[in-house]
Each structure stands twice: as C-alpha cells, then as structure tokens.
GROMACS .gro file of N, CA and C in nm:
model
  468
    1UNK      N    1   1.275  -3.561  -0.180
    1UNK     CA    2   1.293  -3.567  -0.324
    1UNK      C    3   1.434  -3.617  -0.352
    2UNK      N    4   1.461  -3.599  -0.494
    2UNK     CA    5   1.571  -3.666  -0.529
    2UNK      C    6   1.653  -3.592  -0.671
    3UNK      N    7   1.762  -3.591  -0.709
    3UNK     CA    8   1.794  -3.547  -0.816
    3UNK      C    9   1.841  -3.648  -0.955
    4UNK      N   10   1.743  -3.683  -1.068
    4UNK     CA   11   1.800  -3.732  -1.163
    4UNK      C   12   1.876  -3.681  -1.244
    5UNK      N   13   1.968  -3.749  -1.303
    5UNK     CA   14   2.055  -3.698  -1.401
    5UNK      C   15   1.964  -3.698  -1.533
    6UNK      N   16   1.995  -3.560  -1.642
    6UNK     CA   17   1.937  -3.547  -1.776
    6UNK      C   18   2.049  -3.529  -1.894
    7UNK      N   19   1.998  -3.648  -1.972
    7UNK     CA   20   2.174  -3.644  -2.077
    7UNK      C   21   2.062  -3.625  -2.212
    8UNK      N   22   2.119  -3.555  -2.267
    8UNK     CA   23   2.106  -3.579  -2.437
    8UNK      C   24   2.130  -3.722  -2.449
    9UNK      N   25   2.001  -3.721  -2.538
    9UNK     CA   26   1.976  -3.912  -2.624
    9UNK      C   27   2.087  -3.896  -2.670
   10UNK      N   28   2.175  -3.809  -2.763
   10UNK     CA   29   2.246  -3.869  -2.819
   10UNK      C   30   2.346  -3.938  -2.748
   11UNK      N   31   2.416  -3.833  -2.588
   11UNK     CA   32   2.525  -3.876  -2.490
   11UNK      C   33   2.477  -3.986  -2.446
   12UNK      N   34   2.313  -4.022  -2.400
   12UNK     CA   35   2.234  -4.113  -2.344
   12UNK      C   36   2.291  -4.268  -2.425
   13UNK      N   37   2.315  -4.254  -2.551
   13UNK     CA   38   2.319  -4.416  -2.589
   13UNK      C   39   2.481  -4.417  -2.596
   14UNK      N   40   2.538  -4.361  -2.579
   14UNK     CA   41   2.662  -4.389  -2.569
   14UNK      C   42   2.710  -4.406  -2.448
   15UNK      N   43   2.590  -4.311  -2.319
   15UNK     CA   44   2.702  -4.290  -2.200
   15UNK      C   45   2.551  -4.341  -2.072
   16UNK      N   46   2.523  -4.475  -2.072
   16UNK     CA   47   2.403  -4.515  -2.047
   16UNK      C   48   2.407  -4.543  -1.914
   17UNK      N   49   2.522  -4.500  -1.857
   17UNK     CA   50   2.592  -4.571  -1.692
   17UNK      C   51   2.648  -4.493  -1.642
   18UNK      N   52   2.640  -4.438  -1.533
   18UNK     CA   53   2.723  -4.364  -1.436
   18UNK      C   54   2.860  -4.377  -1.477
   19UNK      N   55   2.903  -4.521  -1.476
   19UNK     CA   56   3.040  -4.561  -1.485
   19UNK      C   57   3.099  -4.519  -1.627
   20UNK      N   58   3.037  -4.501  -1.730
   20UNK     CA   59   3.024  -4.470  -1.853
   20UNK      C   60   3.055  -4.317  -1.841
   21UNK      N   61   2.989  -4.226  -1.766
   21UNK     CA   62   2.977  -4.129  -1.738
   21UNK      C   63   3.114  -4.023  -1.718
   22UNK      N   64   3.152  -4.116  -1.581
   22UNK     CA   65   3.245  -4.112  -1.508
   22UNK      C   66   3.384  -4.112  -1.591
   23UNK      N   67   3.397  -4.231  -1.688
   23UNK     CA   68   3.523  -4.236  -1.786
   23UNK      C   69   3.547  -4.194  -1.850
   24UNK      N   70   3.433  -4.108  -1.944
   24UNK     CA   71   3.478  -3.999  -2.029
   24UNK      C   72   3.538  -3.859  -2.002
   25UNK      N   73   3.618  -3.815  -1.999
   25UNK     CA   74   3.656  -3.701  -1.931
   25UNK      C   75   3.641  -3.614  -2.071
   26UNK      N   76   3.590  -3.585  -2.144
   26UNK     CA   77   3.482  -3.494  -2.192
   26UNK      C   78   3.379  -3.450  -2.193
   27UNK      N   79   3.268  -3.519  -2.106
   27UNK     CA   80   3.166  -3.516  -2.065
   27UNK      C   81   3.142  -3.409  -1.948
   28UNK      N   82   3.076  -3.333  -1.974
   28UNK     CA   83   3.060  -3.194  -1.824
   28UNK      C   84   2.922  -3.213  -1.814
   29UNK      N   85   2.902  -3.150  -1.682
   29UNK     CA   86   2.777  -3.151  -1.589
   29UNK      C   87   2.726  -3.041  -1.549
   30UNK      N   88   2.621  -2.964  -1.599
   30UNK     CA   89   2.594  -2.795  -1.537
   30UNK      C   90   2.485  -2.833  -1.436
   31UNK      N   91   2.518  -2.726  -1.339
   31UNK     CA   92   2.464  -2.739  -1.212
   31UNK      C   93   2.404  -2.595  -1.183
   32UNK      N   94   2.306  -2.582  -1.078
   32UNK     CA   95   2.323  -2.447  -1.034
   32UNK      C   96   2.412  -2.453  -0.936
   33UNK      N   97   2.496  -2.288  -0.898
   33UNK     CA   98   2.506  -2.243  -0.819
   33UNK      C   99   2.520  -2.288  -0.670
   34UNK      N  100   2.603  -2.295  -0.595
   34UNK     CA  101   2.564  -2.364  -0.444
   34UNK      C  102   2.410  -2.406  -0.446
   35UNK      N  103   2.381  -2.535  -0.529
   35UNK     CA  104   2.260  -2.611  -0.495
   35UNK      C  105   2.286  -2.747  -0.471
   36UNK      N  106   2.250  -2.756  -0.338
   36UNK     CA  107   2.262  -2.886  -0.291
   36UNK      C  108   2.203  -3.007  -0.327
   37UNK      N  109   2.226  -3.116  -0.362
   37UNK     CA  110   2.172  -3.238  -0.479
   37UNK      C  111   2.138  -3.323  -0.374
   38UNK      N  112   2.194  -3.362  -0.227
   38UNK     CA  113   2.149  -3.499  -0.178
   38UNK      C  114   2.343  -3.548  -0.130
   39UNK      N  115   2.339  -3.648  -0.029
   39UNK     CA  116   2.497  -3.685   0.003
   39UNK      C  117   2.546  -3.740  -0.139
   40UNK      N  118   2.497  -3.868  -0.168
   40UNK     CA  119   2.563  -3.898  -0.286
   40UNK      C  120   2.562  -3.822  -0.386
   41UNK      N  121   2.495  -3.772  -0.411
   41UNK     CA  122   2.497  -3.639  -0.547
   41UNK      C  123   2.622  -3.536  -0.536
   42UNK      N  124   2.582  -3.478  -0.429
   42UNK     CA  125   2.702  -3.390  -0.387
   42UNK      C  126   2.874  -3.434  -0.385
   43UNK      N  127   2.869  -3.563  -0.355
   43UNK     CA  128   3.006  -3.629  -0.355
   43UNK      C  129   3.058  -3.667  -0.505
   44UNK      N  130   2.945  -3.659  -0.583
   44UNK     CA  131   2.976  -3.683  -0.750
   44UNK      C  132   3.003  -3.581  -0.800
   45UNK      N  133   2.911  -3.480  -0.801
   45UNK     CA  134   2.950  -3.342  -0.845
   45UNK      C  135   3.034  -3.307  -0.763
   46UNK      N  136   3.141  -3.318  -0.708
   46UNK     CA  137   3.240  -3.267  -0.607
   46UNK      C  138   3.409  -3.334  -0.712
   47UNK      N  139   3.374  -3.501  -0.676
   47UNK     CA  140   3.471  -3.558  -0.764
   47UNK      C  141   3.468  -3.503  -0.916
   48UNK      N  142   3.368  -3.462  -0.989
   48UNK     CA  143   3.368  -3.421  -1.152
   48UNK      C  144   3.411  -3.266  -1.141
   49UNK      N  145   3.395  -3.179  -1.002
   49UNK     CA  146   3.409  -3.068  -1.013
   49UNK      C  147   3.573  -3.103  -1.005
   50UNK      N  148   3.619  -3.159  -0.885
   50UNK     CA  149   3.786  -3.163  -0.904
   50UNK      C  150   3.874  -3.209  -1.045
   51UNK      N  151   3.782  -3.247  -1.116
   51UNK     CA  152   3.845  -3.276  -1.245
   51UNK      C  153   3.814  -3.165  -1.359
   52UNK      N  154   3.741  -3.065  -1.344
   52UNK     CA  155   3.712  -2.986  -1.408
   52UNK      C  156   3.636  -2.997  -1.513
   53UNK      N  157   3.499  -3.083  -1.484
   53UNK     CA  158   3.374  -3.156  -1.538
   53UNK      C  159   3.267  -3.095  -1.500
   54UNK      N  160   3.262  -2.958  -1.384
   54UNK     CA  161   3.143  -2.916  -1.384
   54UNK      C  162   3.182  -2.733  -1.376
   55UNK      N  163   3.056  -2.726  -1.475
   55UNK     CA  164   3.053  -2.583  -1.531
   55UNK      C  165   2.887  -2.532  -1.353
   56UNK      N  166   2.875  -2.437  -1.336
   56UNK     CA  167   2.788  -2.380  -1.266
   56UNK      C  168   2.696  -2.236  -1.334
   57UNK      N  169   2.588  -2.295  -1.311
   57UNK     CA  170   2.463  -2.148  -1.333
   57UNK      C  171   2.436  -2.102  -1.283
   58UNK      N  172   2.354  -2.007  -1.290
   58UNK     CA  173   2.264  -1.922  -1.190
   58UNK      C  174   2.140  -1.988  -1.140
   59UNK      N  175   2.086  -2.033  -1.223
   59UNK     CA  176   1.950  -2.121  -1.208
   59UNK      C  177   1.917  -2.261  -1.287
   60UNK      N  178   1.796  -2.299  -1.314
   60UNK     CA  179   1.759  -2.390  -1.343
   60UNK      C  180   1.741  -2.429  -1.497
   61UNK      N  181   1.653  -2.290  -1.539
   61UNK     CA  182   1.625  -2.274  -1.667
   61UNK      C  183   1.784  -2.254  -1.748
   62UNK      N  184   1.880  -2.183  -1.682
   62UNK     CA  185   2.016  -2.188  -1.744
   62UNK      C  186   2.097  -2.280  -1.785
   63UNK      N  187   2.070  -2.369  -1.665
   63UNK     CA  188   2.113  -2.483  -1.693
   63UNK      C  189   2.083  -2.600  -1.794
   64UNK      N  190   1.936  -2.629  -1.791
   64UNK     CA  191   1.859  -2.701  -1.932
   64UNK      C  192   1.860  -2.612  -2.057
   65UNK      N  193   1.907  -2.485  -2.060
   65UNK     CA  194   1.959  -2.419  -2.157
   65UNK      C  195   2.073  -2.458  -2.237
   66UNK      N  196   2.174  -2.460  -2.185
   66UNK     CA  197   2.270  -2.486  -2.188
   66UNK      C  198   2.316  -2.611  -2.226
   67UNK      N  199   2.232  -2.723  -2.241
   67UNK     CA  200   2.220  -2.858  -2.235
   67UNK      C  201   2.169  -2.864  -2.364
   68UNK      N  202   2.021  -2.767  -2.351
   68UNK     CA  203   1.950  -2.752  -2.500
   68UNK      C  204   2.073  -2.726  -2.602
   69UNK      N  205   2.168  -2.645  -2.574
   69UNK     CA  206   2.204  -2.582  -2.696
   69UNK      C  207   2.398  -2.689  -2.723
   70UNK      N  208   2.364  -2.761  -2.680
   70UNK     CA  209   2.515  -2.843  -2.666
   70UNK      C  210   2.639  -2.800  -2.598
   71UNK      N  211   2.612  -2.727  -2.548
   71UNK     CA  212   2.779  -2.657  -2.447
   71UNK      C  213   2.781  -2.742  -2.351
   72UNK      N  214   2.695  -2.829  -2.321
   72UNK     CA  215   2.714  -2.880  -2.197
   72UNK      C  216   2.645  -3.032  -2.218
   73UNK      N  217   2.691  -3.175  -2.135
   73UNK     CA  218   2.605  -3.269  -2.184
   73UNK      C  219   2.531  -3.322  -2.091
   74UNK      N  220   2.462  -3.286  -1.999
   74UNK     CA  221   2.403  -3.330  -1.862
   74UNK      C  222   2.384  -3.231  -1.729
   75UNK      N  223   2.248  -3.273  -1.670
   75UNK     CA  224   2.258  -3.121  -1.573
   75UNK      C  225   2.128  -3.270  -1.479
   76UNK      N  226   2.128  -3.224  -1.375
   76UNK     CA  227   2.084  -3.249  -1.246
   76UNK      C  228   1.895  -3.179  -1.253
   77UNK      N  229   1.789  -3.239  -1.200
   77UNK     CA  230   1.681  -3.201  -1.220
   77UNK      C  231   1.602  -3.290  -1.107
   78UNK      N  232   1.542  -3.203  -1.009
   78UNK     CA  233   1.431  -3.248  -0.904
   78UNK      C  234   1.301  -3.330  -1.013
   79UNK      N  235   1.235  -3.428  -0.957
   79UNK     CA  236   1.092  -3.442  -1.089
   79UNK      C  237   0.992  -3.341  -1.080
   80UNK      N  238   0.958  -3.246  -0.941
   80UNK     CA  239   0.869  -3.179  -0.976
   80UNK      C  240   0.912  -3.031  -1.095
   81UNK      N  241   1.036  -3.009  -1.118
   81UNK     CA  242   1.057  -2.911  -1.188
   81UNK      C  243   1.156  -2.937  -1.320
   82UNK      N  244   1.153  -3.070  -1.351
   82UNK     CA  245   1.220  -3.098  -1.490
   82UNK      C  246   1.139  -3.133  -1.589
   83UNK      N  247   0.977  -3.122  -1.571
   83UNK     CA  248   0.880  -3.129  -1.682
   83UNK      C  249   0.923  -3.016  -1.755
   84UNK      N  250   0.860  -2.910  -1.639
   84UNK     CA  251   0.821  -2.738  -1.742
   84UNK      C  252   1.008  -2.715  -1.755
   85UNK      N  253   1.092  -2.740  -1.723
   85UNK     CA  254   1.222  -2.731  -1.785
   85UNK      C  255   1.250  -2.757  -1.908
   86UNK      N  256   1.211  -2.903  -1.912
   86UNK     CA  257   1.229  -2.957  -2.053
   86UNK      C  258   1.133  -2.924  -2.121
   87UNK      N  259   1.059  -2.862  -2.103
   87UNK     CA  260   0.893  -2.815  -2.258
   87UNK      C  261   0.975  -2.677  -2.253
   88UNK      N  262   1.034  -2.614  -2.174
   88UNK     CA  263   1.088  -2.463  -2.213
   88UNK      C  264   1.238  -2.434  -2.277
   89UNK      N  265   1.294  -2.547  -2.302
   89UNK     CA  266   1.409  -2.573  -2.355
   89UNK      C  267   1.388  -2.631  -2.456
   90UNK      N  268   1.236  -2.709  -2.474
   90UNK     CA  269   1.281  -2.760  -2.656
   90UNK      C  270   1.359  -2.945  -2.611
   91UNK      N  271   1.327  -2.954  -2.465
   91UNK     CA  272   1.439  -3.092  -2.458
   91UNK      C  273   1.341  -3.208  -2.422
   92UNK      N  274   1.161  -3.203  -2.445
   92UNK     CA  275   1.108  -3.316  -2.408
   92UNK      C  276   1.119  -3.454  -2.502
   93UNK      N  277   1.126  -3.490  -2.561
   93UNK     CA  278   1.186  -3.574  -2.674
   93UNK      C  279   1.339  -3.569  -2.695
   94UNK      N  280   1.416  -3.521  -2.651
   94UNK     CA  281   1.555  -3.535  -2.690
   94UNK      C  282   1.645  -3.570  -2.584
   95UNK      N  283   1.601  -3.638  -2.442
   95UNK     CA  284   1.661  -3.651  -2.305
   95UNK      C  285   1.613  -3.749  -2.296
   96UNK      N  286   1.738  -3.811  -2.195
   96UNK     CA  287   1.658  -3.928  -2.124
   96UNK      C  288   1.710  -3.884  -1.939
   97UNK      N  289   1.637  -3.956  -1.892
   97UNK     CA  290   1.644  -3.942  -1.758
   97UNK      C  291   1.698  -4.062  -1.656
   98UNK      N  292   1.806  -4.047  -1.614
   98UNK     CA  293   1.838  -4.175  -1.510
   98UNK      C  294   1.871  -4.153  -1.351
   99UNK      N  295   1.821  -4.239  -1.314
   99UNK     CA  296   1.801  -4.230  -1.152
   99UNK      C  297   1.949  -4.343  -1.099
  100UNK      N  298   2.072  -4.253  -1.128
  100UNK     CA  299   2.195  -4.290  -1.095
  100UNK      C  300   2.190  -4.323  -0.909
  101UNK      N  301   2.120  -4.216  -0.855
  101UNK     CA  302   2.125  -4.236  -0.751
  101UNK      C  303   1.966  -4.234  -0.676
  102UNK      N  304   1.950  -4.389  -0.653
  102UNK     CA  305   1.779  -4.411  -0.636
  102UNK      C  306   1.791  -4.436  -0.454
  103UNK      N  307   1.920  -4.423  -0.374
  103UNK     CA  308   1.919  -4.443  -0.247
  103UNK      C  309   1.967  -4.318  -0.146
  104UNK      N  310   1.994  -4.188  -0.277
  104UNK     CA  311   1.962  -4.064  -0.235
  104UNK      C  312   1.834  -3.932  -0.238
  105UNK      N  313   1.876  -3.889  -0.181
  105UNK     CA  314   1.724  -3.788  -0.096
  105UNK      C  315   1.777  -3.714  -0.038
  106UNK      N  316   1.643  -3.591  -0.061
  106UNK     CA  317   1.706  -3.467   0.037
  106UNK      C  318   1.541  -3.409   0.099
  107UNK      N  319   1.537  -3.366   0.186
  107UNK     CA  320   1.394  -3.301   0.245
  107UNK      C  321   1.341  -3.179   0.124
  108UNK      N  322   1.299  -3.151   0.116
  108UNK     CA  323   1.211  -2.976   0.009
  108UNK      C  324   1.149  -2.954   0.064
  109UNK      N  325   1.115  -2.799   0.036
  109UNK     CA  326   0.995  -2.761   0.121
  109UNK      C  327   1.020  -2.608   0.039
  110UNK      N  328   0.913  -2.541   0.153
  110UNK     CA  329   0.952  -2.387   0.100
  110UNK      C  330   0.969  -2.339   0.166
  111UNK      N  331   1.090  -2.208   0.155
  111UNK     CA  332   1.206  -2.104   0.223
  111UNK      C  333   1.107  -1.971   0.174
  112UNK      N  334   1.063  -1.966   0.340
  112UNK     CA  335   0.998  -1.817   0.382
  112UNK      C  336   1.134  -1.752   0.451
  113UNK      N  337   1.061  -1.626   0.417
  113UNK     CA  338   1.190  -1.488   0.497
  113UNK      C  339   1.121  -1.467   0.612
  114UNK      N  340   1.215  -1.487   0.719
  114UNK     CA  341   1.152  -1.461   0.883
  114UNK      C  342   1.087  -1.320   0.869
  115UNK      N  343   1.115  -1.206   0.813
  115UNK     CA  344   1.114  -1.081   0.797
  115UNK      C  345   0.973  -1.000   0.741
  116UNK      N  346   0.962  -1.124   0.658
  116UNK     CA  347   0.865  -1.084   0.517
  116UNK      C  348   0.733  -1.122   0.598
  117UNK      N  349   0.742  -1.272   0.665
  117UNK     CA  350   0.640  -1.376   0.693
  117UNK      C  351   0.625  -1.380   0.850
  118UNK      N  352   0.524  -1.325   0.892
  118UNK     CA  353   0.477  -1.383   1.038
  118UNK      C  354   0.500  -1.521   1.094
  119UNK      N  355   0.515  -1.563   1.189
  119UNK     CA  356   0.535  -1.723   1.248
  119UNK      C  357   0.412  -1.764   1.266
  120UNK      N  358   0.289  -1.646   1.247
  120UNK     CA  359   0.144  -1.738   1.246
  120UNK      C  360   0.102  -1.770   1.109
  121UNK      N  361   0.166  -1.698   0.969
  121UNK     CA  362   0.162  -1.738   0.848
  121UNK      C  363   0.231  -1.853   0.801
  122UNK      N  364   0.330  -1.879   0.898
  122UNK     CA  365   0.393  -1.948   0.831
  122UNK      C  366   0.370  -2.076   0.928
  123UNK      N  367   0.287  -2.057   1.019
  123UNK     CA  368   0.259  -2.213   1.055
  123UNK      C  369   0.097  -2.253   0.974
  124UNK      N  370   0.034  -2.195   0.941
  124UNK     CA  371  -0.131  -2.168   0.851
  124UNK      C  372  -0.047  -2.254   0.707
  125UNK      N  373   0.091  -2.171   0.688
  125UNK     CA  374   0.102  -2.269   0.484
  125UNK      C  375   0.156  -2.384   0.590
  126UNK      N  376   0.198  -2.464   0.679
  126UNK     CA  377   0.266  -2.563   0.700
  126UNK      C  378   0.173  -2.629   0.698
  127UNK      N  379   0.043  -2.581   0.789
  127UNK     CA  380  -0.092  -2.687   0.815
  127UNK      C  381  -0.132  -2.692   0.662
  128UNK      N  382  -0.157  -2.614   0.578
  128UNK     CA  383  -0.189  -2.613   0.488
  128UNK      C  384  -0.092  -2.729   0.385
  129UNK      N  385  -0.027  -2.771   0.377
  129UNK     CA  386   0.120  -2.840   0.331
  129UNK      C  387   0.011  -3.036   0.387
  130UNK      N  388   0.078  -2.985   0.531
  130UNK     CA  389  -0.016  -3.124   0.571
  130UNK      C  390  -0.120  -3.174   0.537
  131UNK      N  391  -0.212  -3.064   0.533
  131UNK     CA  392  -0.321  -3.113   0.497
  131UNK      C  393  -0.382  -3.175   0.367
  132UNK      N  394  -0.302  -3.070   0.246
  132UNK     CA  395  -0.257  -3.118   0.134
  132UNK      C  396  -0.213  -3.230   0.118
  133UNK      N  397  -0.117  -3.301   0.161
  133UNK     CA  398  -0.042  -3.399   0.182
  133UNK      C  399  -0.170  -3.532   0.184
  134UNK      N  400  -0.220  -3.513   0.349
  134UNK     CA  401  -0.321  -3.586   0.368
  134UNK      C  402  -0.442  -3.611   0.302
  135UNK      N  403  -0.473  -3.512   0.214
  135UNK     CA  404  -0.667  -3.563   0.144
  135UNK      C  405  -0.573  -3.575  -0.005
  136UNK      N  406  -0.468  -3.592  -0.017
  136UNK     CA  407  -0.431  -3.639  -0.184
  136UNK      C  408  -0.418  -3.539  -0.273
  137UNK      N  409  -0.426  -3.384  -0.235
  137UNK     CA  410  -0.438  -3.305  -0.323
  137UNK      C  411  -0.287  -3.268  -0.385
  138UNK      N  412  -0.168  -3.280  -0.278
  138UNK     CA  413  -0.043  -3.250  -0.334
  138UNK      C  414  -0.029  -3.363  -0.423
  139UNK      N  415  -0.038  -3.489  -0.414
  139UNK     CA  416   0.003  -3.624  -0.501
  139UNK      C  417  -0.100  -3.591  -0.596
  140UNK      N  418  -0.220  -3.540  -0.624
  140UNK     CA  419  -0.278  -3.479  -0.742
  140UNK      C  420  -0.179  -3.385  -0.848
  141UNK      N  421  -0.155  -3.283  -0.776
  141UNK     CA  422  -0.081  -3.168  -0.804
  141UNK      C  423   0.094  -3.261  -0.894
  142UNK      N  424   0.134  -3.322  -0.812
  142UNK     CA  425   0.289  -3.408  -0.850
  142UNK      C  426   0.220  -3.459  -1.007
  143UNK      N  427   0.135  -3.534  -0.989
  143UNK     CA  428   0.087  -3.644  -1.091
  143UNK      C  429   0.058  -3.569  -1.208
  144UNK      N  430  -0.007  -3.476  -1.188
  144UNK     CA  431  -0.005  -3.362  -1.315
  144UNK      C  432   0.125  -3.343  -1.386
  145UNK      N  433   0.200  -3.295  -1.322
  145UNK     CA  434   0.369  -3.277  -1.388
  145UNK      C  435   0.438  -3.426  -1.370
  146UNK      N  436   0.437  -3.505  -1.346
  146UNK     CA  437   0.556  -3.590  -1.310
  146UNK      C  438   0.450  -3.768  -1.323
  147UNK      N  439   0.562  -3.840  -1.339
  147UNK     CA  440   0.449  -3.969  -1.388
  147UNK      C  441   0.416  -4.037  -1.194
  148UNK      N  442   0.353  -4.100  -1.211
  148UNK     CA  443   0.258  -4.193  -1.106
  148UNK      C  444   0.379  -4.226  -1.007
  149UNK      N  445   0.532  -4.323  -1.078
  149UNK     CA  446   0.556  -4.346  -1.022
  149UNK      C  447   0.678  -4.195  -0.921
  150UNK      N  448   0.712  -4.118  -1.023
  150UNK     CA  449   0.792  -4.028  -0.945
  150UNK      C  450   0.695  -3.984  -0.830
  151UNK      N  451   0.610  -3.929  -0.836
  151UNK     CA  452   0.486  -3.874  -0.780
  151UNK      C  453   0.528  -3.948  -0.609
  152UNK      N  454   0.494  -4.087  -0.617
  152UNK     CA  455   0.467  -4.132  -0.510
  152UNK      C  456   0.619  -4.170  -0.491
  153UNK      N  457   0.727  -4.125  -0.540
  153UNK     CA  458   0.826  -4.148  -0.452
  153UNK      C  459   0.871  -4.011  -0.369
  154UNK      N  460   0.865  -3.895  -0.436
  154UNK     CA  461   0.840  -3.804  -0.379
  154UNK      C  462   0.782  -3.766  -0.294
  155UNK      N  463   0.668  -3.836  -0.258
  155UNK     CA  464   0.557  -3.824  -0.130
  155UNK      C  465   0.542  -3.942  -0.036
  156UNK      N  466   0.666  -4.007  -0.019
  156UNK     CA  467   0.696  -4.079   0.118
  156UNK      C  468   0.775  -4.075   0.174
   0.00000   0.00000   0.00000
C-alpha cells in the first residue's frame, strides 16, 4: 500500500503541489503516533517535523478530526481506510486527495499477538489471505471502499 496526502479543497487550490506544500511554513501535517508512512513519506514528515509542521495523534479517526475541524491542514491516509474516515468526519466532499508520492510503498498486513494466537491460527488466516487474494474476493472487498484504480494498485 501507499500513503496519500488529504488537504482541505480550500488548502487544495492554493497548495496543489508538494512544492507548494513544502513553502508555506504555515501549513501543518497531523499524523498518527509512531506510524510508519513508506521511505519517502517518512523522510517528508521527518523534514516538516524538524520545522515544526507536524502535530501527532493517537489514531486515525483523530487525525481526520482534526483536519475536519481546521486546526490542522493535511493528514496522511492508506486507501483502504480513508473512505470510512472521511464519511465519519463530515470530509467526503471537502478534500482532495494527492498521490505526492506514487513510487512509495510499504507491505500491510495484520499484527497477531504471538500470545493470544496459535502458529496453526495464524498460518489458516495467512492461507486464508492468499486465497482471498487469488479467487478475487479481497480486490472485491478493496473495490467496495476504494475506486478500481486504487484497488488494483494496492493488490500488486
């Protein structure tokens, strides 16, 4: 997967470019928490954090909160979880979305507790994952939340 940037239309027509982005030093970025974005992502939010451009949340929903309500003008969003973000913030019509960085990627998956989860459960959801994968049912599942083309960039 990948992380797009989400700006308010209004920051959106003024600040339509990374580089745009980058020059305003009023412009802040909420993030969660030690969440890792991808190499190039991480090296952006690193440079905006040394300038004192990025505020940090707890989570996800905090963050498109926060965006919703103007304290903040831009926050970071995977495609499978910035649909139901933006319908729960009130921000589907009022964002735009840009893929600043279309030559970064990071693996996803899901974080079982060695503790909680057997190593025979947790190889049953992996097959299960694959298999998904293979008869089309996860790229079903993407396509529901996310358009055709995120869908299938996510799933290669």
């Amino acid at each position: 997967s990948r992380n797009y940037v989400v700006l308010k239309q209004t920051t959106a027509t003024r600040t339509p470019t990374r580089a745009a982005f980058d020059a305003n030093p009023k412009l802040k970025l909420a993030v969660v928490k030690a969440f890792k974005h991808g190499p190039s992502v991480d090296k952006w939010v690193d440079w905006l954090r040394a300038r004192g451009r990025v505020n940090e949340y707890s989570d996800s929903e905090m963050v498109a909160r926060v965006v919703s309500l103007g304290r903040e003008d831009a926050f970071l969003a995977e495609p499978g979880v910035v649909g139901p973000l933006l319908r729960h913030n009130g921000l589907d019509n009022a964002v735009n979305l840009f893929d600043w960085f279309p030559n970064d990627g990071f693996e996803a998956g899901l974080a079982l507790s060695r503790t909680l989860v057997s190593k025979e459960d947790a190889q049953r959801l992996r097959s299960a994952m694959q298999d998904m994968r293979q008869d089309g049912t996860l790229g079903r599942i993407y396509r529901e939340f996310v358009s055709a083309e995120i869908a299938r960039e996510a799933l290669r």
